[in-house]
One Martini backbone bead per residue (centre of mass of N, CA, C, O) as a GRO file, in nm:
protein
  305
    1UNK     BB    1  10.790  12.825   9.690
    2UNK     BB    2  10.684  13.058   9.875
    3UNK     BB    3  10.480  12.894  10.010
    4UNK     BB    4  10.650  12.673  10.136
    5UNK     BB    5  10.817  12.848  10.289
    6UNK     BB    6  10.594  13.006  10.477
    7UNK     BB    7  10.520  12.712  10.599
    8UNK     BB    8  10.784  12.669  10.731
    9UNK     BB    9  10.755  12.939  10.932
   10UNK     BB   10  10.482  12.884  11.061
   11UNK     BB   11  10.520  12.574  11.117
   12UNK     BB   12  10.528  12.344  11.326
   13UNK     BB   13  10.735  12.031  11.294
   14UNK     BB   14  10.515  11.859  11.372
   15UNK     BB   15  10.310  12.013  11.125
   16UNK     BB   16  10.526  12.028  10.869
   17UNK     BB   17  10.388  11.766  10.686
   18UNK     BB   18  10.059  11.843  10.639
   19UNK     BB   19  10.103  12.116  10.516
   20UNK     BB   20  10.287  12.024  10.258
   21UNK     BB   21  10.083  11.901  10.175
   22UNK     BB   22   9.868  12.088  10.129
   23UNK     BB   23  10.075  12.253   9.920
   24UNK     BB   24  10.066  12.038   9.709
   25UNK     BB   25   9.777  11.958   9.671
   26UNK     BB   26   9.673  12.248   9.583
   27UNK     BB   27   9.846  12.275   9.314
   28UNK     BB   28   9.700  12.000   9.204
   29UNK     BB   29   9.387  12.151   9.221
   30UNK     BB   30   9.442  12.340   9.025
   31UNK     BB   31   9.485  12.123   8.793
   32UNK     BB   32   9.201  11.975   8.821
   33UNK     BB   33   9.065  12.252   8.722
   34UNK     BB   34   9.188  12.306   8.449
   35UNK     BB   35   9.129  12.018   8.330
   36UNK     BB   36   8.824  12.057   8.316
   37UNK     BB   37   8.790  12.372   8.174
   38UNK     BB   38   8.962  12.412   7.947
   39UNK     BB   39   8.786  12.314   7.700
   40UNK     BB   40   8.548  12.421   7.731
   41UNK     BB   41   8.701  12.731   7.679
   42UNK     BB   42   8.760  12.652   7.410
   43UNK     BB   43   8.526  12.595   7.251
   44UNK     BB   44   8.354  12.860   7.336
   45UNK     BB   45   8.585  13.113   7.324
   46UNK     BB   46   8.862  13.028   7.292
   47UNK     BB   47   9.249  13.051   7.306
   48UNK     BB   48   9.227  13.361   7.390
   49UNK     BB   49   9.047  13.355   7.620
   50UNK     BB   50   9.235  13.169   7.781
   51UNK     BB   51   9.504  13.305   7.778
   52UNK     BB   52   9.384  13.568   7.950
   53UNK     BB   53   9.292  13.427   8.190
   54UNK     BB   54   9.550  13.326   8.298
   55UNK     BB   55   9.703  13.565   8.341
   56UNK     BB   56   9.525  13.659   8.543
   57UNK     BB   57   9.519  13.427   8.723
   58UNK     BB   58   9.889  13.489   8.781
   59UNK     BB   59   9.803  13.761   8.948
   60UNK     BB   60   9.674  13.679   9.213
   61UNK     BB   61   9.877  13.568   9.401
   62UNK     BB   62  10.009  13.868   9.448
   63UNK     BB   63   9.746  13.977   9.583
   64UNK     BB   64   9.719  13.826   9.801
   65UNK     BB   65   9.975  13.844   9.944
   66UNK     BB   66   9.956  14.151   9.982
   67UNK     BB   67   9.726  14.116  10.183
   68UNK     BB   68   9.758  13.869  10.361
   69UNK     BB   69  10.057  13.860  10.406
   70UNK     BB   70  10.266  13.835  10.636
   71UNK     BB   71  10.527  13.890  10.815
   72UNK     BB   72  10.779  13.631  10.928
   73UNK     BB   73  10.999  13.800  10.901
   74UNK     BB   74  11.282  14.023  10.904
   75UNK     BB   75  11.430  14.267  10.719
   76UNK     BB   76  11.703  14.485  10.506
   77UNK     BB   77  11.668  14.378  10.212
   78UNK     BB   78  11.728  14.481   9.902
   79UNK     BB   79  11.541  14.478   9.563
   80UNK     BB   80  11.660  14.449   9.284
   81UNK     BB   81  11.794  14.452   8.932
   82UNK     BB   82  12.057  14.353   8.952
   83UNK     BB   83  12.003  14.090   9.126
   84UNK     BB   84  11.862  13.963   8.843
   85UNK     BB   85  12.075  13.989   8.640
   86UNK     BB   86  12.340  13.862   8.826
   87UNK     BB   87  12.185  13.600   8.980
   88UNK     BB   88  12.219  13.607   9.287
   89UNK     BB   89  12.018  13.450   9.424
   90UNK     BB   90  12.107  13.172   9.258
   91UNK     BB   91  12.392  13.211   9.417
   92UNK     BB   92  12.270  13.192   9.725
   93UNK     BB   93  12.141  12.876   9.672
   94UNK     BB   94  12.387  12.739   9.655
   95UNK     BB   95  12.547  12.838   9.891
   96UNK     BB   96  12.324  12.728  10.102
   97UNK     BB   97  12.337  12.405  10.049
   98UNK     BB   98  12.712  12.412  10.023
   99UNK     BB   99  12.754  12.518  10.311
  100UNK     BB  100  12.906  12.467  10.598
  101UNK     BB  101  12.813  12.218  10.826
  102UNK     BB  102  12.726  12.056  11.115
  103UNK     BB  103  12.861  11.737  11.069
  104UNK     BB  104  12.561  11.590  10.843
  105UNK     BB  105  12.412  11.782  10.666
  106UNK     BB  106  12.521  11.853  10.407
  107UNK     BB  107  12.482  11.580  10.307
  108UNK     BB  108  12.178  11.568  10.357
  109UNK     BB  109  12.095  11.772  10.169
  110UNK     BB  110  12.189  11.646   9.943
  111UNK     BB  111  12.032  11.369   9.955
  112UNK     BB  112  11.761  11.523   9.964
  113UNK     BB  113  11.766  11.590   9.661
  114UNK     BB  114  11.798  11.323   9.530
  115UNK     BB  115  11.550  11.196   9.683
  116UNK     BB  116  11.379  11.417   9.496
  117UNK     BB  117  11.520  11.380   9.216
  118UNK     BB  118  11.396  11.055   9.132
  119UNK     BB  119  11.065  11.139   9.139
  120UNK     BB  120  11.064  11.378   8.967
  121UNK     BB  121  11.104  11.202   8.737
  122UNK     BB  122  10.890  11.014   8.741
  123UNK     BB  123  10.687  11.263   8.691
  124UNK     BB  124  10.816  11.355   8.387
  125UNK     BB  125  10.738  11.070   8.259
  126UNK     BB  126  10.487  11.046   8.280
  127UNK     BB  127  10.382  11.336   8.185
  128UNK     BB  128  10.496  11.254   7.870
  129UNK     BB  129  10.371  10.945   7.823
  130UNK     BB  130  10.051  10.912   7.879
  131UNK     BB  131   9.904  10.975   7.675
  132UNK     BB  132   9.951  10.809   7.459
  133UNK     BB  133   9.923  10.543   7.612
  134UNK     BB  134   9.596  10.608   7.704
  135UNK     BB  135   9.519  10.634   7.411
  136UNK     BB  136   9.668  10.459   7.213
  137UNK     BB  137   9.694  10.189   7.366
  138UNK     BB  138   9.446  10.146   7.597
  139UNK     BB  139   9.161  10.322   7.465
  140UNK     BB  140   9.126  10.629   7.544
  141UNK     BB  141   8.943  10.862   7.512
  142UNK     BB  142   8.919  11.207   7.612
  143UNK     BB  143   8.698  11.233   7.828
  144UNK     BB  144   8.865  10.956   7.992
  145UNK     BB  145   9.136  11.088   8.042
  146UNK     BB  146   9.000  11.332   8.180
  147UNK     BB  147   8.916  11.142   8.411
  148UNK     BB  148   9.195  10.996   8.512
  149UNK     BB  149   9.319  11.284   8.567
  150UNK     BB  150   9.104  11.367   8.766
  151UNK     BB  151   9.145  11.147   8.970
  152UNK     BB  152   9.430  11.171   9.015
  153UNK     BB  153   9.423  11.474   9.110
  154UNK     BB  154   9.235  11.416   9.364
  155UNK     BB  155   9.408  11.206   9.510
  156UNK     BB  156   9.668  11.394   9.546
  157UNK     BB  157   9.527  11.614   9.713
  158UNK     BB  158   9.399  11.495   9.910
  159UNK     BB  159   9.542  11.196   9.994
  160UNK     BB  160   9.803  11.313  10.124
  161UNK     BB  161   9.689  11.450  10.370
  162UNK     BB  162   9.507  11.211  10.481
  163UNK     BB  163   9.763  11.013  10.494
  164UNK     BB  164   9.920  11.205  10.711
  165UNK     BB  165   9.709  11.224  10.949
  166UNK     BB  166   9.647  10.919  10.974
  167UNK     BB  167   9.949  10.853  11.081
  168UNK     BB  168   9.989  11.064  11.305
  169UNK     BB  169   9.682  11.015  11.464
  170UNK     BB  170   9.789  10.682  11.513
  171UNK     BB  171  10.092  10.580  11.480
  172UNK     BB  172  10.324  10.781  11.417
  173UNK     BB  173  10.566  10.736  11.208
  174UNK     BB  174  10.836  10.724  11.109
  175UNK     BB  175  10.952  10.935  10.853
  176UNK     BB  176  11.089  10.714  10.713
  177UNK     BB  177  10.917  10.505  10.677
  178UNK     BB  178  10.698  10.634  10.556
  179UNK     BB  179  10.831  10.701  10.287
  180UNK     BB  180  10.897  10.414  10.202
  181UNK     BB  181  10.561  10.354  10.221
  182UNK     BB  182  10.533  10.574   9.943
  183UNK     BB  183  10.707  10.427   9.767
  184UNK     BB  184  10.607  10.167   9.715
  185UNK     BB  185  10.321  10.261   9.604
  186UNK     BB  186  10.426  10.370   9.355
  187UNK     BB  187  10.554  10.135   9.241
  188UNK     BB  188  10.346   9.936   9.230
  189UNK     BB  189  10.134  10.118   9.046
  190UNK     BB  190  10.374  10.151   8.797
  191UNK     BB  191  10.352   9.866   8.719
  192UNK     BB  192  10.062   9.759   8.707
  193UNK     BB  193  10.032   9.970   8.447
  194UNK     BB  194  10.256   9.837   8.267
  195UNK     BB  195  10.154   9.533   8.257
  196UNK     BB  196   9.868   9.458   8.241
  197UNK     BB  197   9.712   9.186   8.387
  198UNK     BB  198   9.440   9.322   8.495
  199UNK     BB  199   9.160   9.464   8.551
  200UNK     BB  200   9.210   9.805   8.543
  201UNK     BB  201   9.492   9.844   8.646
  202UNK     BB  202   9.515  10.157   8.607
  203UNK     BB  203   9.317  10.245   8.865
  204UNK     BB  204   9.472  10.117   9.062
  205UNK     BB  205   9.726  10.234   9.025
  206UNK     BB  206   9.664  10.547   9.044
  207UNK     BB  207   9.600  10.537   9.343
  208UNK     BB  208   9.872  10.467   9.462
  209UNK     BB  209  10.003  10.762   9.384
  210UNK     BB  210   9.877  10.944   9.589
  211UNK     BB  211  10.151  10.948   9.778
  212UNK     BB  212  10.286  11.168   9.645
  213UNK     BB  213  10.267  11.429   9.829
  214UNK     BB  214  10.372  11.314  10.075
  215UNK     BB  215  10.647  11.235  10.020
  216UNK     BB  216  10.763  11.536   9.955
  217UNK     BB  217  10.627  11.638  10.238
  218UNK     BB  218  10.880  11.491  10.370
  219UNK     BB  219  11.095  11.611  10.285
  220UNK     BB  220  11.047  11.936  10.335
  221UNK     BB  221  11.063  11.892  10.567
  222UNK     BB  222  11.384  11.764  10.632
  223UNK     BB  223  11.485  12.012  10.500
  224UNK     BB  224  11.400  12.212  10.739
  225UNK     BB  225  11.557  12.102  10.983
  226UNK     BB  226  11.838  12.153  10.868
  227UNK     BB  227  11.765  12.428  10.818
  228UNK     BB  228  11.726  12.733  10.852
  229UNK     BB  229  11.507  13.000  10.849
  230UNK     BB  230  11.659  13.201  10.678
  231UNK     BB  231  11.696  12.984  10.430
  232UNK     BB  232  11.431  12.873  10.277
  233UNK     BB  233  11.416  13.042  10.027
  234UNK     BB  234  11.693  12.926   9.904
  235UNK     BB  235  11.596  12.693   9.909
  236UNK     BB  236  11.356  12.680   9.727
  237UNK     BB  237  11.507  12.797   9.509
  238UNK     BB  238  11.642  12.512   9.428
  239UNK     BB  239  11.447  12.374   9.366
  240UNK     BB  240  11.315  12.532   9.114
  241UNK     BB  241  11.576  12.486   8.988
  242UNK     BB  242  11.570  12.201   8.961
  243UNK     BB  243  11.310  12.147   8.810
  244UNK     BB  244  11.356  12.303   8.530
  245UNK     BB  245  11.564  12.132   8.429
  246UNK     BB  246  11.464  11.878   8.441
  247UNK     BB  247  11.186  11.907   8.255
  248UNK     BB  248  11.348  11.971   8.006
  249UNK     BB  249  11.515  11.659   8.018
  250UNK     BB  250  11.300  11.452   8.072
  251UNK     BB  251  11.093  11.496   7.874
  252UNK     BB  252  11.237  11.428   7.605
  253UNK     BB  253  11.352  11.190   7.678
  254UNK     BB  254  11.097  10.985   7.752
  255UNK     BB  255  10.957  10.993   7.463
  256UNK     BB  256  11.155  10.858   7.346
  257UNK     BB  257  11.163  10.605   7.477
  258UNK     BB  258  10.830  10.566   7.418
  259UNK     BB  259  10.931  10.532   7.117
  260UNK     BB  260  11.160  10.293   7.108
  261UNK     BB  261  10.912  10.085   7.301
  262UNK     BB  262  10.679  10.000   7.106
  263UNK     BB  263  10.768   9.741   6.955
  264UNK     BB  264  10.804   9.581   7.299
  265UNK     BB  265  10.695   9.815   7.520
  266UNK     BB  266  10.509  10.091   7.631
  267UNK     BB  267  10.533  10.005   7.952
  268UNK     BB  268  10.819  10.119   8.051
  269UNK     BB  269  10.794  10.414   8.156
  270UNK     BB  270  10.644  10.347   8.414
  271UNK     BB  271  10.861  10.126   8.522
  272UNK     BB  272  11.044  10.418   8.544
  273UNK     BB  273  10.915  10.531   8.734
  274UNK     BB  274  10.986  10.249   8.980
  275UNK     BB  275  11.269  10.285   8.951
  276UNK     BB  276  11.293  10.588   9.092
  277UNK     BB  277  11.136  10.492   9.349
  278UNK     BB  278  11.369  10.280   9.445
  279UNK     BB  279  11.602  10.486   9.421
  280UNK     BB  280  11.484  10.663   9.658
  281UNK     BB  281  11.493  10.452   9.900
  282UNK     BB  282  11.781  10.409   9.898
  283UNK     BB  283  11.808  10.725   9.960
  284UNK     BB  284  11.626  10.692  10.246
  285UNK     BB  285  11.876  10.496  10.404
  286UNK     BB  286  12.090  10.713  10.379
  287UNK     BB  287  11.942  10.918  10.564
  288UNK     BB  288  11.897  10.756  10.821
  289UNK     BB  289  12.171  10.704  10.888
  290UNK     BB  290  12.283  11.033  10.881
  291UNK     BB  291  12.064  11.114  11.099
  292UNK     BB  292  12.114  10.921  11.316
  293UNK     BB  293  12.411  10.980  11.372
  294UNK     BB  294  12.376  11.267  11.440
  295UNK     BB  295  12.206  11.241  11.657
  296UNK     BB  296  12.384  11.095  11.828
  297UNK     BB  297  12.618  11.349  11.831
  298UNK     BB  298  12.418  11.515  11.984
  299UNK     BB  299  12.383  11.362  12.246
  300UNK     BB  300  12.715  11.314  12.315
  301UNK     BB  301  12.720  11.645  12.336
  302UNK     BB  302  12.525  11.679  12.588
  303UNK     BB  303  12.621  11.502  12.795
  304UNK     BB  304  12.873  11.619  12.836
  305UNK     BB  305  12.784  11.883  12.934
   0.00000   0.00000   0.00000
């Protein structure tokens, strides 16, 4: 959340949904090299020293941040032990995603959490129950499946920025357009996995899902527009509260549907996958309403003045 914050602050607004891309991207290629090597090591290290690995591993982001990057904005607000025991900050994240703000933006701004949060249950549903269906149901051994996975996971790394650049770059369609275009993609996708009615099926819907991390980098660039700028930190500190509630109860649900939907379709699971990315276009076209609403009143008090 920190890597997006500093990339809404340093890329101008042209630029900051190709850059968000690949800041999801980036995330995504992590996961890409960690699943392909971890088996390695762990088959033949041991599973203490992938723990060791681990550890080091998450402390190298706080060395990179310390040594390259520079300060985005001046502040003068000291970080105390206060502040994380009284819970402070997640409490000023709150504040400022429902503090009053002028026109329809405090609306807009929920609605946008909604329009990603309904997706995020998606991509929990998704990772809950793939194991299973593609190893159990579809008769993936572990090797075809970490290659599955591996596929996917660089489809969605590449792919999603490279959707960015040359949609930008040819055509530069209206961003809700695009989210709804991208949207599409993902339903699509998760169908065709779920009916399994052609040959490959699974290779094919997964292909289309790889809109996964542009569609994202659209919601966060549209929350970057409402808020102010020293606002970033807060945004994106409540979306990782939001992330870790979600991960926490859509997995443990997600599981049960995929255990109690086997006895007659093991792919409902898939199904609601797309269906929850159906039900966040549909408030993408309610964001794009009240979006459009504000743009004209804003035009119509430019025009007064």
């Amino acid at each position: 959340m920190a890597m997006l914050s500093y990339v809404g602050l340093v890329t101008s607004q042209e630029k900051r949904a190709f850059y968000m891309a690949i800041a999801e991207g980036v995330l995504l290629f992590g996961v890409l090299i960690g699943q392909t090597i971890n088996g390695f090591i762990i088959d033949d290290l041991g599973l203490d020293t992938m723990a060791y690995i681990t550890a080091a591993v998450s402390v190298l982001p706080v060395i990179v941040a310390s040594v390259f990057i520079t300060d985005a904005t001046s502040t003068r607000h000291r970080h105390t032990w206060r502040d994380v025991i009284t819970l402070s900050h997640m409490f000023d994240a709150f504040k400022t995603i429902y503090r009053k703000r002028e026109g329809h933006k405090r609306k807009l701004l929920s609605l946008c959490f909604v329009m990603y949060s309904l997706p995020f249950v998606s991509v929990c549903t998704y990772m809950a129950g793939s194991f299973l269906y593609f190893v159990k149901e579809r008769g993936l051994t572990m090797s075809e499946y970490s290659i599955f996975n591996g596929y996917s996971s660089a489809l969605k790394s590449f792919g999603g920025p490279l959707v960015v650049y040359l949609l930008k770059r040819f055509i530069n369609p209206d961003q809700f357009h695009f989210a709804m275009g991208c949207a599409v993609s993902q339903i699509f996708g998760f169908t065709l996995m779920s009916i399994d009615i052609i040959p490959d099926s699974m290779w094919i819907g997964v292909t289309f899902i790889m809109t996964q991390t542009a569609y994202f980098a659209l919601i966060r660039n549209l929350q970057t527009t409402i808020c102010d700028k020293n606002e970033y930190g807060q945004l994106f500190a409540f979306d990782a509260i939001l992330q870790c509630v979600l991960q926490s109860v859509v997995g443990i649900l997600a599981k049960e549907v995929y255990t109690a939907s086997l006895s007659f379709w093991p792919g409902l699971f898939l199904a609601l996958c797309a269906f929850f990315y159906l039900c966040g276009m549909m408030v993408t076209i309610v964001v794009a309403y009240y979006h459009d609403k504000d743009k004209a009143m804003n035009t119509d008090l430019h025009e007064d003045e």
